[in-house]
XYZ file of C-alpha atoms in Angstrom:
508
model
C 16.564 220.627 55.471
C 16.764 223.708 53.516
C 19.913 221.724 52.137
C 17.829 218.462 51.502
C 14.677 220.255 49.548
C 16.993 222.350 47.629
C 18.091 219.091 46.596
C 15.180 217.740 46.119
C 13.863 220.838 43.857
C 16.322 220.597 41.409
C 16.978 216.822 40.808
C 12.667 216.641 41.062
C 12.991 219.375 38.054
C 15.798 217.911 36.361
C 14.138 214.674 35.604
C 10.468 216.296 35.124
C 12.375 218.887 32.341
C 14.062 214.878 30.904
C 10.972 213.038 31.134
C 8.885 215.399 29.497
C 11.947 215.222 26.734
C 11.393 211.744 26.791
C 7.502 211.558 26.790
C 8.085 214.357 23.155
C 10.715 211.790 21.818
C 8.832 208.880 22.262
C 5.200 210.101 21.606
C 7.022 211.537 18.165
C 9.536 208.072 17.556
C 6.138 205.577 17.932
C 5.107 207.260 15.246
C 7.511 207.317 13.082
C 9.123 203.728 13.859
C 7.319 200.105 13.988
C 6.941 197.825 16.517
C 9.962 196.185 15.642
C 11.859 199.249 15.227
C 11.741 199.795 18.799
C 12.542 195.824 19.499
C 15.975 196.754 18.171
C 16.393 199.658 20.462
C 15.110 197.469 23.554
C 18.058 194.633 22.846
C 20.190 197.866 22.122
C 19.325 198.989 25.739
C 19.744 195.826 27.379
C 23.370 195.427 26.249
C 24.484 199.132 27.375
C 22.645 198.792 30.494
C 24.503 195.370 31.088
C 28.382 197.347 29.893
C 27.219 200.510 32.528
C 27.201 198.128 35.536
C 30.807 196.895 34.559
C 32.293 199.481 34.048
C 30.924 201.340 36.880
C 31.480 198.635 39.285
C 29.946 200.810 41.789
C 32.593 203.568 42.001
C 29.921 206.080 41.700
C 28.533 204.557 44.736
C 31.395 204.309 46.645
C 32.280 207.857 46.030
C 28.689 208.851 47.281
C 29.026 206.965 50.680
C 32.659 206.462 51.218
C 32.945 208.508 54.999
C 36.402 210.977 53.293
C 36.430 211.097 49.285
C 40.144 211.597 49.052
C 41.984 213.102 46.119
C 43.237 209.211 45.787
C 40.091 207.678 46.445
C 38.267 209.836 43.324
C 41.780 208.904 41.402
C 41.565 205.405 41.923
C 37.659 205.148 41.159
C 38.611 206.936 37.438
C 41.674 204.679 36.966
C 39.575 201.331 37.965
C 36.135 202.490 35.607
C 38.917 203.599 32.825
C 40.296 200.004 32.931
C 36.789 198.619 33.040
C 35.437 200.448 30.049
C 38.095 200.242 27.856
C 37.766 196.289 28.447
C 34.250 196.083 28.207
C 33.625 198.662 25.404
C 36.033 195.838 23.479
C 34.384 193.612 24.223
C 30.704 194.895 23.096
C 32.124 195.487 19.772
C 33.619 192.332 19.818
C 30.537 190.596 20.366
C 28.167 192.810 18.542
C 28.161 190.490 14.877
C 27.195 186.976 17.469
C 24.174 188.997 19.482
C 23.263 190.428 15.564
C 23.456 186.335 15.026
C 21.591 185.137 18.157
C 18.816 187.244 17.126
C 18.763 186.962 13.446
C 18.983 191.003 13.334
C 21.648 192.010 11.319
C 21.277 195.542 11.872
C 22.509 195.318 15.890
C 26.210 195.232 14.864
C 26.249 198.551 14.003
C 23.752 199.723 16.162
C 25.951 198.206 19.302
C 29.499 199.240 17.904
C 27.952 202.977 17.908
C 26.817 202.169 21.658
C 30.364 200.366 22.117
C 32.112 203.708 21.540
C 29.719 205.906 23.201
C 30.785 203.672 26.703
C 34.657 205.636 26.174
C 32.989 208.928 27.609
C 31.398 207.395 30.897
C 35.335 207.103 33.124
C 35.476 211.024 32.289
C 31.757 211.246 33.590
C 30.746 209.509 36.463
C 33.295 210.556 39.088
C 32.673 214.509 38.879
C 29.021 213.645 38.540
C 29.472 211.197 41.576
C 31.249 213.944 43.712
C 29.022 216.621 42.933
C 25.745 214.569 44.167
C 27.816 213.974 47.402
C 28.284 217.040 48.298
C 24.847 218.290 47.440
C 25.661 220.271 44.496
C 21.962 219.164 42.714
C 21.810 222.230 40.821
C 25.173 221.767 38.495
C 24.161 217.949 38.432
C 20.311 219.156 36.710
C 22.158 221.037 34.302
C 24.273 218.080 33.096
C 21.676 215.884 32.705
C 19.251 218.502 31.175
C 21.360 219.094 28.467
C 22.251 215.975 27.786
C 18.500 214.987 27.967
C 18.351 218.109 25.332
C 21.067 216.289 23.269
C 19.310 212.777 23.129
C 15.991 213.953 22.196
C 17.313 216.117 19.076
C 19.430 213.800 17.413
C 17.421 211.135 18.067
C 14.094 212.586 16.719
C 16.052 214.485 14.027
C 17.811 211.465 12.571
C 14.711 209.295 12.719
C 12.695 212.175 10.816
C 15.597 212.114 8.428
C 15.186 207.955 7.952
C 17.682 206.491 10.117
C 15.012 204.064 11.892
C 16.592 202.541 14.937
C 19.756 203.692 14.365
C 18.979 207.153 15.633
C 18.479 205.655 19.117
C 22.245 204.132 19.126
C 23.389 208.257 17.686
C 21.327 209.574 19.971
C 22.842 207.895 23.477
C 26.384 208.710 21.849
C 24.998 212.227 21.526
C 24.423 212.826 25.369
C 27.048 210.703 26.522
C 29.400 212.721 25.083
C 27.611 216.009 26.139
C 27.582 214.196 29.735
C 30.951 214.265 29.591
C 32.037 217.586 29.363
C 30.086 219.445 30.976
C 30.698 217.037 33.960
C 34.674 217.429 33.272
C 33.619 221.477 33.191
C 31.764 221.746 36.221
C 33.531 219.922 38.984
C 36.862 221.967 37.243
C 39.723 219.177 39.415
C 41.402 217.582 36.441
C 43.827 216.008 39.310
C 41.316 213.326 39.548
C 42.132 211.992 36.019
C 45.580 210.979 36.956
C 45.543 207.349 37.222
C 46.126 205.925 40.765
C 45.613 202.505 42.620
C 46.318 203.853 45.884
C 42.808 203.038 47.808
C 41.856 199.700 45.330
C 41.189 197.486 47.950
C 38.698 200.033 49.410
C 36.956 200.573 45.982
C 36.519 196.927 44.608
C 35.494 195.263 48.243
C 32.336 198.400 47.693
C 32.691 197.804 43.711
C 32.601 194.196 43.711
C 28.767 194.004 45.139
C 27.573 196.813 43.743
C 28.716 196.374 40.361
C 27.218 192.582 40.728
C 23.936 193.994 42.416
C 23.486 196.364 39.573
C 24.135 194.205 37.152
C 21.573 191.204 38.656
C 18.810 194.750 38.070
C 19.709 194.920 34.586
C 19.421 191.503 33.386
C 15.926 191.443 35.764
C 14.646 194.365 33.793
C 15.719 193.073 30.964
C 15.158 189.052 31.180
C 11.294 189.326 29.962
C 12.017 191.122 26.598
C 15.103 188.916 25.795
C 13.192 186.106 26.213
C 10.419 187.202 24.159
C 12.798 188.514 21.381
C 14.156 185.119 21.468
C 11.255 182.955 21.549
C 8.437 185.166 20.089
C 9.769 188.563 17.538
C 10.621 191.793 18.023
C 7.385 193.249 17.309
C 6.420 191.478 20.588
C 9.601 192.971 22.193
C 8.495 196.048 20.950
C 5.020 196.067 22.834
C 5.608 194.516 26.022
C 8.863 197.024 26.531
C 5.966 200.065 25.885
C 3.315 198.354 28.220
C 6.553 198.328 31.159
C 7.577 202.149 29.968
C 4.224 203.681 30.446
C 3.888 201.638 33.650
C 6.957 203.146 34.775
C 6.102 206.591 34.015
C 4.403 207.266 37.282
C 7.652 206.593 39.206
C 9.662 208.045 36.351
C 7.015 211.383 36.657
C 6.851 211.267 40.983
C 9.685 209.751 42.032
C 12.622 209.548 40.079
C 13.517 213.174 41.308
C 13.986 211.452 45.072
C 16.388 208.402 43.588
C 19.810 211.140 43.246
C 19.427 212.344 46.293
C 18.681 209.074 48.473
C 22.097 207.709 48.252
C 23.429 210.743 49.684
C 21.117 212.071 52.473
C 20.860 208.409 53.710
C 25.117 208.687 53.517
C 24.909 211.327 55.718
C 22.283 210.231 57.921
C 24.196 207.661 58.699
C 27.769 209.322 58.926
C 25.672 211.898 61.846
C 24.779 208.699 63.335
C 20.901 209.230 63.357
C 18.244 206.857 62.893
C 17.935 204.973 59.210
C 14.195 203.519 60.320
C 12.680 206.610 61.157
C 14.033 208.219 57.911
C 13.127 205.570 55.365
C 9.521 205.349 57.329
C 9.534 209.254 56.703
C 10.510 208.844 53.306
C 8.471 205.404 52.157
C 5.379 206.881 53.254
C 5.925 210.063 50.917
C 6.297 208.304 48.393
C 3.760 205.483 49.006
C 1.017 208.509 48.870
C 2.214 210.045 45.682
C 2.942 206.511 44.126
C -0.277 204.137 45.058
C -3.117 207.007 43.940
C -0.456 207.302 40.881
C -1.078 203.710 39.452
C -4.184 203.518 40.667
C -5.372 206.042 38.164
C -3.169 204.540 35.674
C -4.752 200.761 36.193
C -7.999 202.868 35.446
C -6.994 205.621 32.339
C -4.980 202.961 30.397
C -6.888 202.833 27.272
C -5.987 207.103 27.093
C -2.739 207.006 28.669
C -1.794 204.831 25.702
C -3.407 207.067 23.437
C -1.017 210.175 24.641
C 2.116 208.367 25.028
C 2.045 205.789 21.980
C -0.839 206.583 20.073
C -3.680 204.304 18.219
C -1.952 201.476 17.082
C -0.599 200.819 20.593
C -4.110 199.923 22.028
C -3.043 196.501 22.120
C -0.975 197.149 25.800
C -3.770 198.308 27.842
C -4.384 195.126 29.582
C -0.710 194.609 30.203
C -0.498 198.121 31.296
C -3.238 197.371 33.822
C -1.904 194.078 35.022
C 1.276 195.730 35.556
C 0.494 198.955 37.003
C -1.881 197.099 39.736
C 1.141 194.694 40.966
C 3.586 197.820 41.155
C 1.796 198.722 44.263
C 3.819 196.300 46.295
C 7.162 197.425 44.691
C 7.160 200.442 47.574
C 9.711 198.567 49.837
C 12.287 198.302 47.012
C 12.275 201.766 46.146
C 14.522 203.184 48.745
C 16.150 199.437 49.254
C 19.603 200.053 47.609
C 20.139 203.648 48.952
C 19.223 202.226 52.232
C 21.578 199.048 52.364
C 24.604 201.005 50.779
C 24.084 203.413 53.196
C 24.099 201.376 56.167
C 27.333 199.230 54.878
C 24.523 196.113 53.793
C 25.816 196.252 49.880
C 26.649 192.840 50.176
C 22.796 192.385 51.209
C 22.073 194.627 48.433
C 23.666 191.797 46.020
C 22.074 189.055 47.127
C 18.240 191.216 46.698
C 19.013 192.279 42.889
C 20.592 188.006 42.822
C 17.053 186.889 44.742
C 14.991 189.078 42.428
C 16.892 188.326 39.119
C 17.032 184.348 39.731
C 12.870 184.755 39.497
C 12.562 186.816 36.928
C 13.772 185.011 34.417
C 12.285 181.367 36.085
C 8.350 183.003 36.347
C 9.449 184.696 32.422
C 10.671 181.517 30.918
C 7.474 179.445 32.601
C 4.967 182.669 31.834
C 5.975 182.787 28.156
C 4.040 179.986 27.262
C 1.085 182.133 28.012
C 1.913 184.884 25.387
C 2.690 188.876 26.467
C -0.066 188.170 29.098
C 1.137 185.550 30.854
C 4.750 187.667 31.497
C 3.257 190.758 32.956
C 0.886 188.630 35.310
C 4.599 186.738 36.259
C 6.973 190.224 36.527
C 3.975 191.023 39.014
C 4.680 188.065 41.044
C 8.830 188.948 40.797
C 7.789 192.438 41.850
C 6.173 190.802 44.873
C 8.675 188.678 46.171
C 11.548 190.752 45.619
C 9.337 193.068 47.662
C 8.925 190.931 50.590
C 12.784 189.878 51.095
C 13.941 194.054 50.693
C 11.426 194.467 53.572
C 13.063 191.522 55.527
C 16.958 193.346 54.764
C 15.923 196.669 55.291
C 14.502 195.782 58.735
C 17.899 194.161 59.739
C 20.084 197.544 58.987
C 17.028 199.858 59.986
C 14.779 197.765 62.790
C 11.586 198.705 62.989
C 8.077 196.763 64.226
C 5.832 196.303 61.279
C 2.928 197.734 63.620
C 4.986 200.806 62.934
C 4.766 200.846 58.819
C 1.399 199.842 58.787
C 1.333 203.897 61.162
C 3.209 205.176 58.461
C 1.155 203.742 55.745
C -2.487 204.423 56.462
C -2.716 207.743 55.608
C -1.400 207.051 52.146
C -4.053 204.370 51.760
C -6.579 206.463 52.601
C -5.273 208.648 49.667
C -4.909 206.569 47.752
C -8.213 205.102 48.477
C -9.922 208.229 48.025
C -8.142 209.489 44.475
C -9.198 206.155 43.266
C -12.759 206.142 43.872
C -12.861 209.027 40.569
C -11.812 206.991 38.340
C -13.249 203.705 39.692
C -16.531 205.767 40.171
C -16.130 206.571 36.289
C -15.144 203.124 34.734
C -18.934 201.970 36.539
C -20.822 204.751 35.407
C -19.067 204.129 31.419
C -20.408 200.022 31.646
C -17.187 198.792 32.988
C -15.688 200.047 29.864
C -11.999 201.162 30.524
C -12.034 202.921 26.762
C -12.032 206.160 27.833
C -11.522 208.831 25.158
C -8.311 211.891 25.312
C -10.702 214.531 27.028
C -12.596 212.132 29.352
C -9.144 210.883 30.790
C -7.787 213.833 31.720
C -11.124 215.137 32.865
C -11.002 212.026 35.357
C -7.304 212.770 36.150
C -8.186 216.135 36.981
C -11.033 214.832 39.415
C -8.616 212.329 41.404
C -6.126 214.873 42.192
C -8.731 217.130 42.918
C -9.209 214.066 45.770
C -6.251 213.360 46.208
C -5.436 217.037 47.840
C -8.164 216.631 49.889
C -7.133 213.463 51.188
C -4.501 214.223 51.811
C -5.192 217.480 53.806
C -8.148 215.420 55.873
C -5.820 212.776 56.729
C -3.048 215.051 58.035
C -0.686 213.331 56.058
C 2.950 214.959 56.547
C 2.625 215.861 52.755
C 0.132 218.441 52.972
C 2.576 220.767 54.526
C 5.182 219.985 51.870
C 2.012 221.132 49.176
C 1.444 224.182 51.641
C 5.650 224.826 50.806
C 5.515 224.575 47.176
C 2.297 226.592 47.192
C 3.397 229.372 48.868
C 7.126 229.230 46.943
C 4.667 229.425 43.852
C 2.833 232.412 44.917
C 6.115 233.834 46.462
C 7.681 233.503 42.716
C 4.426 234.930 40.947
C 4.385 237.728 43.244
C 8.248 239.126 42.319
C 7.742 238.386 38.626
C 4.777 240.628 38.514
C 6.761 243.069 40.924
C 9.763 242.356 38.266
C 7.022 242.968 35.180
C 5.934 246.206 36.774
C 9.358 247.523 37.864
C 9.951 247.264 34.113
C 7.335 248.814 33.200
C 7.382 252.321 35.532
C 10.583 252.292 33.508
C 9.893 252.181 29.976
C 7.017 254.460 30.635
C 9.231 256.801 32.179
C 11.325 256.639 29.727
C 8.720 257.174 27.153
C 7.885 260.233 29.134
C 10.941 261.469 29.067
C 11.715 261.445 25.296
C 8.511 262.719 24.609
C 9.600 266.260 27.168
C 12.895 266.158 24.784
C 11.239 265.996 21.779
C 8.384 268.496 22.658
C 11.294 270.789 23.895
C 13.546 270.306 20.376
C-alpha cells in the first residue's frame, strides 16, 4: 500500500505539473490564436493520435502486464515498434498532402510532416517508460514527463509569440518527443533492449493486435466529432467544439489522470498475486466518483467563469456545450478503469470490442446529430458516453464479478458528497435568478464553498477518502514542520557565524 501511494503521489504530481503547464499554454494561445488556427491543431492531433496507436501496437501495455518481462520480450517490443513506426511515419508523410487537400487546408501538409518526423522518437521512449512503470518507478517517469511538458510549453508558446501560428503546436510536439526519448533512454540505462529481436513475437503480436485496435478505435471515437465538423462545417467550429470538450475533460485531467498510469501496473500486480479484482475495482470506483461527480456538477454550474479563466471572453459561446457535456460525463465512471482491468485480467479482446462499439456509436450519432449543429453534437456525445458506460460495466463484471447492489453500496457515499457539494453552486445559481453568468471572482468564491461542503460531506458520510485526506494533511503538516525546522537551523547557523565574525573583528 505504501508503494502504491508513493507511485500515485509521483504520478499525480506529474499530472498536476503538466496540467498547470497545459493550462498556461492554452490560456496564452487562446489569446494569440484564432479558433480556426486551433482547428489545425485538432486535425493534427487526430492524425498523431491514430499514428501513435498504430506504431505502439500495444507493446507498452504488453510489457506492463506480462507475467515475466524478459530482456527478449523488451527487445521484441522495441523491434516491433521500430518497424511499425518507420512504416507509419512514412505513410503519414506521404498522406500529408491528400489530407490537406481533403480539408482544403494547404497548411496541414507542413504540420503533418513535422509530426511524422516526431514519431521516430517513440521506439526509444515507450519501452523504457513501460518497464519503469511496470517496476512502479514513477519518480523517474514523472521527471521525464514533466521535462517533456516543459519543453512542449516553452517551444509552443515561444513560437506562437513569434508568429508561427498553428505550426507552433507541431514544433512543440517534436520538442517534447525528443526530450522524452533522450531522458527515457538515460533513465532506464540498459541499452541492450534496443538490440533487434523477434524471439517473443507471438506473445507481443497476440496482445498488441487487440490493444492497438482498441487504441485506434478510442482515438477515432475521441476525434470523430471534430473530424466530421471539419468536413461538414468549418475549422472555426472544430476549434469551438474541441475547446468545449477540453474544458469538460479538465476535472478528469485534474483529479483522475494521475491514477491512470498507475492503474494497469497495480491491477496487473493484483491479478498476478491472485487477489480479487472486483474488490479493487469497487474500491477504486468509490474513490473516483467521490471526486469526479462533484467536480462535473461544479463545472456545469460554473461553466461561464471557467471558460473566462481558461480561454477568455471570446470563447463564451461554448458555455452551453460545456454544460451539456459535463453533465453527460457523470455516467462515464464505469469506463475509467475498464481498459486497465480488462487488460490485467486477460480480457484485452473484450476491451477492443468495447472500443469498436464506442466508435460505431460515436460516428453514427455524430453524423445524425450534426444537422442540429454543435448543440446536437454535444447531445450525441452524451448518448455515446452513456451507451459505452453500460457496455463497459457488463464486460467488467465478466472478469471481476460483483452484484449491482454492491456497486450501489460502493457509490452511495460518493453520491452524498456530490449532492452536498453541488448544492452550493446550485443555490448560487438560484440566488442569481437562474443565471449562470458569474464573474471570475464570484466563480472562485462559489468553488471554494463547494470544496468546503465536499470535505464536510466526505467526513460526515464516512467515505474511505476521508482517511486519505487526513493522510495528505498529516504529510503536508510534517513537511511544513520539517521546512520550518530547517529554516530555523539555518538561521541559527548564520547567527552563530555572524557572532563569531563579530568576535574576531573585535579582537583584531
